[in-house]
mmCIF file of C-alpha atoms and ligand atoms in Angstrom:
data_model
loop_
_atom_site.group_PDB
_atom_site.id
_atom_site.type_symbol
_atom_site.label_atom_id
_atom_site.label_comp_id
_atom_site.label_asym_id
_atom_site.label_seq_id
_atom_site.Cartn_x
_atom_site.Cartn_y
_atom_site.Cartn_z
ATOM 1 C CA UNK F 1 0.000 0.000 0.000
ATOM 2 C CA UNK F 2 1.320 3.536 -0.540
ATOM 3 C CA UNK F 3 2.166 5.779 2.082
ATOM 4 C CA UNK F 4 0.425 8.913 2.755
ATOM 5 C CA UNK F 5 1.598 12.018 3.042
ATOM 6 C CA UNK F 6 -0.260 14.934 4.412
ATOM 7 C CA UNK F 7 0.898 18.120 2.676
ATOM 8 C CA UNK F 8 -0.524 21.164 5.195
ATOM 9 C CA UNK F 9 -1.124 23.933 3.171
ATOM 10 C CA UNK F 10 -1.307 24.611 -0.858
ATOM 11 C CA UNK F 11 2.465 25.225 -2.264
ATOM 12 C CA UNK F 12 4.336 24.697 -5.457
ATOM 13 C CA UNK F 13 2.631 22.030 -7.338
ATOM 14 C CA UNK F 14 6.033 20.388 -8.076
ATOM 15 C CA UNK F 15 5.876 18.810 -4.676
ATOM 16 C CA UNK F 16 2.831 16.880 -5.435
ATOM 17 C CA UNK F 17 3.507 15.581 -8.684
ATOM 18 C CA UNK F 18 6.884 14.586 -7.255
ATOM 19 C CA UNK F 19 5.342 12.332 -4.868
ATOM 20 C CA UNK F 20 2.901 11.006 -6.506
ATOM 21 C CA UNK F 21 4.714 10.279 -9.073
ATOM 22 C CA UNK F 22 7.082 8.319 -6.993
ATOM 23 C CA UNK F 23 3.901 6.462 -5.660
ATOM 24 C CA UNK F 24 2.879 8.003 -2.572
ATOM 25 C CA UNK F 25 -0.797 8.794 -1.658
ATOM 26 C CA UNK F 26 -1.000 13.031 -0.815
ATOM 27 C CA UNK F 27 -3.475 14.543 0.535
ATOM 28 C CA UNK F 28 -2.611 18.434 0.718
ATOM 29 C CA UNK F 29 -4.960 20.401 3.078
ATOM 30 C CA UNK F 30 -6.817 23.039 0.752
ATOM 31 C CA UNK F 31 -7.338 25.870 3.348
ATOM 32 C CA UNK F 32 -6.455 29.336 3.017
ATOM 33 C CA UNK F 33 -4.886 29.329 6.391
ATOM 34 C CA UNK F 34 -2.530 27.779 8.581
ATOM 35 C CA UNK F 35 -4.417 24.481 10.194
ATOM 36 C CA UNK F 36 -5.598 24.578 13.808
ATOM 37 C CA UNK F 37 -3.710 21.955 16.245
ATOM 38 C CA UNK F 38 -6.787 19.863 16.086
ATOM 39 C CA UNK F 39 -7.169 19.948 12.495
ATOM 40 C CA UNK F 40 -3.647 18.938 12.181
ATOM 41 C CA UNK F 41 -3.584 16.243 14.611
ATOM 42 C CA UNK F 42 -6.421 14.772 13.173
ATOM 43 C CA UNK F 43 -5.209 14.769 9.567
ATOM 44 C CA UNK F 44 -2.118 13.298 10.588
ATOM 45 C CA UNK F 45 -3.085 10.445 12.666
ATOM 46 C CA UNK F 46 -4.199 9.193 9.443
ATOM 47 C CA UNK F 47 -1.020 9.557 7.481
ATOM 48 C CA UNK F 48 2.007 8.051 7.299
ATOM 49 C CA UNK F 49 4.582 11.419 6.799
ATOM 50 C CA UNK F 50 3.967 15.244 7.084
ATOM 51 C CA UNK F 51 5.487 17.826 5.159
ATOM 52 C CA UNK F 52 5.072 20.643 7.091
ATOM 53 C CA UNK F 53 4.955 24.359 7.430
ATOM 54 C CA UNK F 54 6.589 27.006 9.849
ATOM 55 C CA UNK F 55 3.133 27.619 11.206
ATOM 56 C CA UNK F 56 2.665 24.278 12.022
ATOM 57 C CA UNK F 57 3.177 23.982 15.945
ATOM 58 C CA UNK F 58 4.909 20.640 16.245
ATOM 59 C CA UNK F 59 5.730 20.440 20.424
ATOM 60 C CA UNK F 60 6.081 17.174 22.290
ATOM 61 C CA UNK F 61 2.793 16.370 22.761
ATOM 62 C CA UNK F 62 1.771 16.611 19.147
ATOM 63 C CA UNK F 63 4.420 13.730 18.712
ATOM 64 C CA UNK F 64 3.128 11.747 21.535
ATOM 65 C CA UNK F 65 -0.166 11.917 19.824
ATOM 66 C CA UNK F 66 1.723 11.363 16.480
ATOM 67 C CA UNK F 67 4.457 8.918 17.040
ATOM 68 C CA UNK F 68 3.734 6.917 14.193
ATOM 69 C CA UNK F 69 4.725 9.452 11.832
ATOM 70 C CA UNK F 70 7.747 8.281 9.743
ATOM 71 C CA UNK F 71 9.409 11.383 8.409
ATOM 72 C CA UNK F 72 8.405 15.205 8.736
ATOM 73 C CA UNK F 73 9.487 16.980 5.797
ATOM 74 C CA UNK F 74 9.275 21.105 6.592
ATOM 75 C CA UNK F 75 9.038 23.648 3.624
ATOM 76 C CA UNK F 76 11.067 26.052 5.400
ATOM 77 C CA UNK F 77 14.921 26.294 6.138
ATOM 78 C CA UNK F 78 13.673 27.403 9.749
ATOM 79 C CA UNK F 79 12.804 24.681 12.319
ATOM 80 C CA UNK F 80 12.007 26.657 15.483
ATOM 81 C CA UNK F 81 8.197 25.599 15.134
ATOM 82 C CA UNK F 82 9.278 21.731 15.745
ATOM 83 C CA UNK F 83 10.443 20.178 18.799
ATOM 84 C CA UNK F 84 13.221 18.200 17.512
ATOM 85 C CA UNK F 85 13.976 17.266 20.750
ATOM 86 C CA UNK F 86 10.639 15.242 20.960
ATOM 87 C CA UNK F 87 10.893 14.197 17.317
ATOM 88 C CA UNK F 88 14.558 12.251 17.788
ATOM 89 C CA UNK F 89 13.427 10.625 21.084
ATOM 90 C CA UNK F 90 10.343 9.113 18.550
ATOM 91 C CA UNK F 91 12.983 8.590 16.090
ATOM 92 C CA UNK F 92 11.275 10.443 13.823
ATOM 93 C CA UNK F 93 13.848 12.161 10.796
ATOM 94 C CA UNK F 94 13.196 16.084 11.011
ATOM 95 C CA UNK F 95 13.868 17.875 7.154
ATOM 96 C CA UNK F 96 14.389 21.516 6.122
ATOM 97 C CA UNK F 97 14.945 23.247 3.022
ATOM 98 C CA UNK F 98 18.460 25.167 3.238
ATOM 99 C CA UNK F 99 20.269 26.935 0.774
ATOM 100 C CA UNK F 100 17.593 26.784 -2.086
ATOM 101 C CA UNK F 101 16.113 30.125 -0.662
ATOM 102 C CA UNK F 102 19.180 32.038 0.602
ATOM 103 C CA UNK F 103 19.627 34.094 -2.403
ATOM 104 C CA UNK F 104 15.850 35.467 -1.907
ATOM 105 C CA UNK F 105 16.776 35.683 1.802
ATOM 106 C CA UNK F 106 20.025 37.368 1.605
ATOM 107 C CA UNK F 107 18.285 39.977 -0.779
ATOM 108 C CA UNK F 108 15.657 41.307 1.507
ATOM 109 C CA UNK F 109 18.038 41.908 4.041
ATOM 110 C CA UNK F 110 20.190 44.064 1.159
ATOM 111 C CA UNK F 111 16.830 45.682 0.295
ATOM 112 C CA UNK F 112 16.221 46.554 3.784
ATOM 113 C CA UNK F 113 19.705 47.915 4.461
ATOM 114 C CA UNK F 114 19.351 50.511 1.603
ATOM 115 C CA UNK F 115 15.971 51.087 1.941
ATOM 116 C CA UNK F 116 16.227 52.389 5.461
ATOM 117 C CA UNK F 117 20.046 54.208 4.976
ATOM 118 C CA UNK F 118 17.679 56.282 2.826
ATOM 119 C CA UNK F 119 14.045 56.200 4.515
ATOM 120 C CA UNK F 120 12.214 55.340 1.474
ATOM 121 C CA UNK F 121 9.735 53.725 2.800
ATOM 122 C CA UNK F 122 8.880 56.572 4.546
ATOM 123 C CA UNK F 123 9.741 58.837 1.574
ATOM 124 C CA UNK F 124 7.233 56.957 -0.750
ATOM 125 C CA UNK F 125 4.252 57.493 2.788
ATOM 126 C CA UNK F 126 4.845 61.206 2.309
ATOM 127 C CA UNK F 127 4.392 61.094 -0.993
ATOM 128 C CA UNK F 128 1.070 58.853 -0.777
ATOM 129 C CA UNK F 129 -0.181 61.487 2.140
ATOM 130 C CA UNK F 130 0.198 64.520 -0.419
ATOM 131 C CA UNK F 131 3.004 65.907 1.699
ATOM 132 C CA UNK F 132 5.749 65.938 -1.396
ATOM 133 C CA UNK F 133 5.207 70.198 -1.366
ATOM 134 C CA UNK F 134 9.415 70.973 -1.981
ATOM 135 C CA UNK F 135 12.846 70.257 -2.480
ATOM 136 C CA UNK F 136 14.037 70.053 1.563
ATOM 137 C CA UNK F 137 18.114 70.472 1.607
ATOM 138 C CA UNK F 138 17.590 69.470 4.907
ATOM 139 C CA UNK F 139 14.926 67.363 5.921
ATOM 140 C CA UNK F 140 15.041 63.573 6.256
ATOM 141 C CA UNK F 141 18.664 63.139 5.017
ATOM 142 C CA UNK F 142 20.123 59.410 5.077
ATOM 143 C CA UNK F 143 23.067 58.219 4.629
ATOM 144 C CA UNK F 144 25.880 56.203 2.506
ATOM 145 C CA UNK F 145 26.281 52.465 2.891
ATOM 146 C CA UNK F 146 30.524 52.580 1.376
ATOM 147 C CA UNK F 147 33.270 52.038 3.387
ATOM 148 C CA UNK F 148 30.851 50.821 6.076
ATOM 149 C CA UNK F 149 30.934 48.123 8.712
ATOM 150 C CA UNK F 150 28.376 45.461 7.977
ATOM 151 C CA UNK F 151 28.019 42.960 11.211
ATOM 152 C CA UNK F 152 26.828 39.641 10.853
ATOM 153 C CA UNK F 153 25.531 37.686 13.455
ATOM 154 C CA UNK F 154 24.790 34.239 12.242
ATOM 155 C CA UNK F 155 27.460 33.800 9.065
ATOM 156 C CA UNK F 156 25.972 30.909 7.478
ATOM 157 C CA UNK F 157 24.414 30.395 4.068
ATOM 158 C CA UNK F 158 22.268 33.672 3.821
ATOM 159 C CA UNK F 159 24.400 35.988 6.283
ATOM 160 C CA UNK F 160 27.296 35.069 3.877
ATOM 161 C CA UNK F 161 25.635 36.271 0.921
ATOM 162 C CA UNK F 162 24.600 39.241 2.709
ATOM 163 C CA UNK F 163 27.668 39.708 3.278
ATOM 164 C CA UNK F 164 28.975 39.127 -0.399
ATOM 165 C CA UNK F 165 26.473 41.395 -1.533
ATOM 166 C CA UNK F 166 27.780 44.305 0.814
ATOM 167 C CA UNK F 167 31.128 43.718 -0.186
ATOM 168 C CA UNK F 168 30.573 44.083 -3.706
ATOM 169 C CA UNK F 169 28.450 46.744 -3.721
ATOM 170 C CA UNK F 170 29.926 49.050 -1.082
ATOM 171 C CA UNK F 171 33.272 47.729 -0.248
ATOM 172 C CA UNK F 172 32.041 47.441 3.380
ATOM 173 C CA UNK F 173 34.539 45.663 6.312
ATOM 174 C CA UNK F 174 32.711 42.213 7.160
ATOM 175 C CA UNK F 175 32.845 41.493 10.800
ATOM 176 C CA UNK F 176 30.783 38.111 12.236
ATOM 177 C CA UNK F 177 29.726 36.765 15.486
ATOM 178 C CA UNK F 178 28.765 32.687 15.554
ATOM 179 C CA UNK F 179 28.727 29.863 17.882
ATOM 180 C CA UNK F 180 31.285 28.396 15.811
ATOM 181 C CA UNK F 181 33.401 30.220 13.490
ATOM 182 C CA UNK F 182 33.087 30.390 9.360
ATOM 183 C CA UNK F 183 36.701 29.538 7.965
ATOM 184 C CA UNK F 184 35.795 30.125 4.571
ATOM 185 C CA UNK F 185 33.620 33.145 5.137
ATOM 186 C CA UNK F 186 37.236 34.257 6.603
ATOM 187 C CA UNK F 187 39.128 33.200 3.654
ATOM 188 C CA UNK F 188 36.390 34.116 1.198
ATOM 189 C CA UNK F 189 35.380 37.267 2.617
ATOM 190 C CA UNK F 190 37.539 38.488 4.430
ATOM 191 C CA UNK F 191 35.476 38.610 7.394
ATOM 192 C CA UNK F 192 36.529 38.839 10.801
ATOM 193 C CA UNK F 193 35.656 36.758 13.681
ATOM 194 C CA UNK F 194 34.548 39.083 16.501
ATOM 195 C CA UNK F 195 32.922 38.614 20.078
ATOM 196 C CA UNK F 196 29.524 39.512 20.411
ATOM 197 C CA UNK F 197 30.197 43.256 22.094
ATOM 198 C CA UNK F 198 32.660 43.976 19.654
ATOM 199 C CA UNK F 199 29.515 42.817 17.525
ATOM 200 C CA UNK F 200 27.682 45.525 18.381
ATOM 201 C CA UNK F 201 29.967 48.247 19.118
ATOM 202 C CA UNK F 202 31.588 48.182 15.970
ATOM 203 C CA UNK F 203 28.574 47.481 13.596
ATOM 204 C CA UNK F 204 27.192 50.434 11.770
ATOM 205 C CA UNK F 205 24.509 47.871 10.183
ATOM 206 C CA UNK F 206 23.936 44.964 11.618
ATOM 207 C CA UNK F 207 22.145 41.654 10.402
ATOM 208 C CA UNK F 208 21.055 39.226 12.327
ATOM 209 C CA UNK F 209 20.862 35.598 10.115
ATOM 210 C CA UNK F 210 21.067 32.992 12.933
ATOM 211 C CA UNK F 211 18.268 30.293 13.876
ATOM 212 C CA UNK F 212 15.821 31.064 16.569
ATOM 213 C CA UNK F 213 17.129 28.638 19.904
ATOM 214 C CA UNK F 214 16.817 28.946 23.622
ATOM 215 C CA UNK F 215 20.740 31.210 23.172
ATOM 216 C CA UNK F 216 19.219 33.906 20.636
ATOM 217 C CA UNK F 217 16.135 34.099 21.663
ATOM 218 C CA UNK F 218 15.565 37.703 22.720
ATOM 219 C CA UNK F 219 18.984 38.639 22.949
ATOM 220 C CA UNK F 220 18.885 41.984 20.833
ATOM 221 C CA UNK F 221 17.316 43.693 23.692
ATOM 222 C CA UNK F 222 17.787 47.042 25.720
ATOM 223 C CA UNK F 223 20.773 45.703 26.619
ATOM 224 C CA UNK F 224 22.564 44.763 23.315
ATOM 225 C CA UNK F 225 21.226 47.673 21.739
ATOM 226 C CA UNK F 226 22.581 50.121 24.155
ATOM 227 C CA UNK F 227 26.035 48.632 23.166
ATOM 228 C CA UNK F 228 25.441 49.889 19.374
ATOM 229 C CA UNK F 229 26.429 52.943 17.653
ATOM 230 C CA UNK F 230 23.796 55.959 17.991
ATOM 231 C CA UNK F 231 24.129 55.873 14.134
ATOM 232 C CA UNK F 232 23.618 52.044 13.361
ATOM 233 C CA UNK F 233 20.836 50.194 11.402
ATOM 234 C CA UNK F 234 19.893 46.718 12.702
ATOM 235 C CA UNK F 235 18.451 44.399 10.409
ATOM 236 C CA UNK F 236 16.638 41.190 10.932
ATOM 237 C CA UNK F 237 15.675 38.711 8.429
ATOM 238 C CA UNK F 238 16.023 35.471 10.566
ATOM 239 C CA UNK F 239 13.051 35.110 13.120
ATOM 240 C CA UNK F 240 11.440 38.063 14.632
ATOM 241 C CA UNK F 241 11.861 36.524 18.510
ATOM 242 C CA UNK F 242 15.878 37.278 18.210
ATOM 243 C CA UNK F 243 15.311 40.707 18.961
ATOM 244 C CA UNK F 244 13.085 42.500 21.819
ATOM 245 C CA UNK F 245 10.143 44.557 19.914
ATOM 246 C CA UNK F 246 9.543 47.078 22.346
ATOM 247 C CA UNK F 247 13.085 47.252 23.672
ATOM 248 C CA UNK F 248 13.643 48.152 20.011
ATOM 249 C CA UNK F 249 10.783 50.278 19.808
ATOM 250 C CA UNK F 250 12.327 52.484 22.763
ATOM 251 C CA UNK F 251 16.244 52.377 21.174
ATOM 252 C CA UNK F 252 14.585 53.759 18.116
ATOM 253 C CA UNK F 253 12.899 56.146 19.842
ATOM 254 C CA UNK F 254 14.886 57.454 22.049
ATOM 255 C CA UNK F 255 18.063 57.640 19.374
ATOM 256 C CA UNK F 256 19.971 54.543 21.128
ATOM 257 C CA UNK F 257 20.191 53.127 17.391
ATOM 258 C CA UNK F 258 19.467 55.103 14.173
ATOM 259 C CA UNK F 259 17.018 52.639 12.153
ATOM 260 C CA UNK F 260 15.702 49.026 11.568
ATOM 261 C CA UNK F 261 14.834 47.029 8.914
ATOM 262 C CA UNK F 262 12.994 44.014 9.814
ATOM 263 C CA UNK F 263 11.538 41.013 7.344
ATOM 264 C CA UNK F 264 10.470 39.477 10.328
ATOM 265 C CA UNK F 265 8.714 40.827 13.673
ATOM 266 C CA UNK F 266 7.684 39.751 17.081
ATOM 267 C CA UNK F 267 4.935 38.886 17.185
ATOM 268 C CA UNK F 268 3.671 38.248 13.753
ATOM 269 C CA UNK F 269 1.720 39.601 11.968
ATOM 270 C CA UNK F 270 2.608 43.174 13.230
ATOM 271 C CA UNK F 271 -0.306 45.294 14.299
ATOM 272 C CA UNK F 272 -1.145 47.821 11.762
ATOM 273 C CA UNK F 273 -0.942 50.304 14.806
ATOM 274 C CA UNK F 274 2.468 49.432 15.132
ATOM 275 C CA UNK F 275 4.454 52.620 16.021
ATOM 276 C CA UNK F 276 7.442 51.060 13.986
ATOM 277 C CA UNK F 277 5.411 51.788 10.641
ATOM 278 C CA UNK F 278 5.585 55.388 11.313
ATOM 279 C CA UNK F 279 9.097 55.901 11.843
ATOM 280 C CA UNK F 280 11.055 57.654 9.270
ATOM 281 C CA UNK F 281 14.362 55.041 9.510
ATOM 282 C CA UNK F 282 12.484 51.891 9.572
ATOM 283 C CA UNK F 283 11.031 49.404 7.032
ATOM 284 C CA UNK F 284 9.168 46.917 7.880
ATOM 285 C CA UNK F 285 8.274 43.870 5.969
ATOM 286 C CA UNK F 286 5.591 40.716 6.343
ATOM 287 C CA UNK F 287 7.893 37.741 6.382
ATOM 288 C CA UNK F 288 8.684 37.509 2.430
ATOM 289 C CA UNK F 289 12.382 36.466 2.657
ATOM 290 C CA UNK F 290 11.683 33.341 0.786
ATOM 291 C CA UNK F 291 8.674 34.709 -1.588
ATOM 292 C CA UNK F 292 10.334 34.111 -4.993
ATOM 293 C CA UNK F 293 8.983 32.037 -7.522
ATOM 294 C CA UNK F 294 12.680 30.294 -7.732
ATOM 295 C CA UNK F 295 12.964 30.110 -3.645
ATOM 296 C CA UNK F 296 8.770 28.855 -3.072
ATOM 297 C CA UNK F 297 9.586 26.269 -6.090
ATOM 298 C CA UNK F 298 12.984 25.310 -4.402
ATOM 299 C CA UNK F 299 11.714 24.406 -1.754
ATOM 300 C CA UNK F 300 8.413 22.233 -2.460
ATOM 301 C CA UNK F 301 11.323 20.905 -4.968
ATOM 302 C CA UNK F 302 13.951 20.132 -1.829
ATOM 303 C CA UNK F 303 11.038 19.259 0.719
ATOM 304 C CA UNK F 304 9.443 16.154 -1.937
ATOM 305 C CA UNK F 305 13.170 15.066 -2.539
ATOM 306 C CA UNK F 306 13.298 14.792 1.297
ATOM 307 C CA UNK F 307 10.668 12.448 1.703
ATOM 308 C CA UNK F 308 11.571 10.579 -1.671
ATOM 309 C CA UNK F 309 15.636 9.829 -1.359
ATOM 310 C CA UNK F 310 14.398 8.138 2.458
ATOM 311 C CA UNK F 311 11.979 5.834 0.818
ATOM 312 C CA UNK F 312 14.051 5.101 -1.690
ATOM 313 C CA UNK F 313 17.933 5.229 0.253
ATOM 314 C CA UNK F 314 17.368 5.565 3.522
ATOM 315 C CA UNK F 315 19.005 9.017 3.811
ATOM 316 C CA UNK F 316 17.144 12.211 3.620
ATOM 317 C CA UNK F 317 18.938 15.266 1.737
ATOM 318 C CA UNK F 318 19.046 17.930 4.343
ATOM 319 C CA UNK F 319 18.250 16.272 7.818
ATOM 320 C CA UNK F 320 18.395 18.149 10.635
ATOM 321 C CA UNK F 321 18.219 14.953 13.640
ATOM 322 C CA UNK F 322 20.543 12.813 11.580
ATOM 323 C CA UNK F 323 21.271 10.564 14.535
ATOM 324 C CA UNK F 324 17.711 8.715 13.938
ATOM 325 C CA UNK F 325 19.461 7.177 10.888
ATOM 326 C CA UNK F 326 21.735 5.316 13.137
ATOM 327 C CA UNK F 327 20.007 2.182 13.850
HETATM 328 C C1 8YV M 29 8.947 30.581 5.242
HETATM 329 C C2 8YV M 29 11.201 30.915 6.421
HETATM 330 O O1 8YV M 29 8.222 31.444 4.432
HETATM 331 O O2 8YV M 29 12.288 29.061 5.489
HETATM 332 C C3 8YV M 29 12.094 29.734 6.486
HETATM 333 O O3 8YV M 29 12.651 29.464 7.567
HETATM 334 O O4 8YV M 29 11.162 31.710 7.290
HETATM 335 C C4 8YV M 29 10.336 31.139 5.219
HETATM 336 O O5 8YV M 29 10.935 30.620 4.094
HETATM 337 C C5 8YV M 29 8.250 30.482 6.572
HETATM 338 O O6 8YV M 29 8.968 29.683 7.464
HETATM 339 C C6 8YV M 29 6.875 29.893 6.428
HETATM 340 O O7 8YV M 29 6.915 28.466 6.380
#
């Protein structure tokens, strides 16, 4: 008999067609919206594998309720939404989809860097608010991105094209904080390993690329941010729970830091009433880091090939628990 797969929300077709033509039975859930818990529990109690979503809440005890699952296959590089933890002790293989959207990724946060050194976003709300009147010599001035310091925090896949991107455009000095360090960023790059204050006292933009785990979580707060340059921009493409929302608010507001740029926010979806959409250095975007038609298509691509190459080898292309593999 074929195994099922529950596919939780409508994505590239190429997914489907992959697996079924490889012989699996999909079901793929047709709502508009992320499924509740229950809904999602329910579906997959009757399926053999789930390829899931980053809104999909996958804690412990949807495990112990779904322990017969044989692979979970996530459409997402980002895993923060599932409990590996819980997963491996089921022995359950946990898939992402890295490196297939990091271009996209890597070119929001470039888009957000220039985008707030000049306050167009805000620019283009004065325009729509009929408040374009005259040239201003000095009103609303930004500023220039060459010979700058880009900071990375997180120099992986994305932050390093971030980085390549900055380089190339700007000539800008790469400096990094990780848990462990990036040789061939070094090499590459040129970029320097730094400790985390250094981090933020020598950034004038800094971009946060690093997962969300229990050691990032929240840490650009009042705290870090009081360490950064009055004139720095701090970007954040990664998850919006790395950084503090209203300890950013206040930096912003009271001049601590000069501007943000966030593709991600905490929580989301931000409040319309947000006072971060008024300010005249910020930009804020809804989560579209991966929204390409290459990235999307990438990654329904990379997530069916996840759940395929097991069947059919026994390995998984990008597994993120690979010590379930060891029998
Ligand atoms: C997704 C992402 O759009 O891959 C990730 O980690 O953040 C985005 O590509 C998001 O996770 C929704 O699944």
């Amino acid at each position: 008999m074929s195994k099922k797969v529950l596919v939780t929300r409508i994505i590239p077709g190429i997914a489907e067609d992959m697996l079924k033509q490889a012989g699996f039975d999909v079901t793929v859930w047709q709502g508009d919206r992320a499924m509740t818990k229950d809904e999602l529990t329910q579906y997959a109690r009757q399926a053999n594998i789930l390829l899931s979503l980053g809104s999909n809440k996958l804690d412990r005890s949807f495990f112990e309720t779904c322990k017969h699952l044989e692979i979970v296959s996530q459409f997402a590089v980002g895993f923060d939404n599932i409990d590996v933890a819980a997963a491996t002790d089921y022995k359950i293989p946990v898939c992402n989809t890295p490196d297939v959207l990091s271009e996209a990724t890597a070119d929001v946060a470039f888009a957000l860097m220039i985008n707030v050194s000049r306050k167009m976003f805000y620019h283009h709300k004065l325009i729509q608010k009929g408040e374009w009147k005259q040239f201003e010599p000095l009103k609303n001035l930004g500023f220039e991105l060459t010979g700058k310091t880009l900071g990375i925090f997180g120099l992986g896949r994305i932050g390093s094209i971030m980085a390549q991107r900055c380089k190339g455009a700007y000539g800008m000095k790469v400096i990094y904080h990780n848990r462990t360090r990036n040789p061939k960023a070094e090499t590459e790059l040129g970029a320097q390993y730094v400790d985390f204050n250094t981090l933020l006292r020598d950034s004038d933009i800094l971009s946060v690329h690093s997962a969300l785990t229990d050691e990032t979580k929240g840490l650009f707060n009042k705290q870090a941010f009081a360490k950064m340059k009055t004139t720095a921009v701090f970007i954040n493409t990664s998850r919006g729970a790395v950084h503090n929302e209203a300890d950013l608010i206040e930096a912003l507001q009271n001049g601590t830091i000069w501007g943000a740029g966030l593709d991600v926010t905490n929580p989301e979806p931000m409040q319309a009433t947000n006072p971060l959409l008024e300010m005249s250095s910020v930009a804020v975007l809804p989560h579209i880091g991966s929204a390409t038609v290459e990235a999307r298509t990438g990654m329904a691509r990379l997530a069916a090939e996840n759940i395929i190459s097991y069947y059919q080898t026994g390995k998984p292309v990008t597994i993120v628990n690979p010590t379930v593999l060891i029998p």
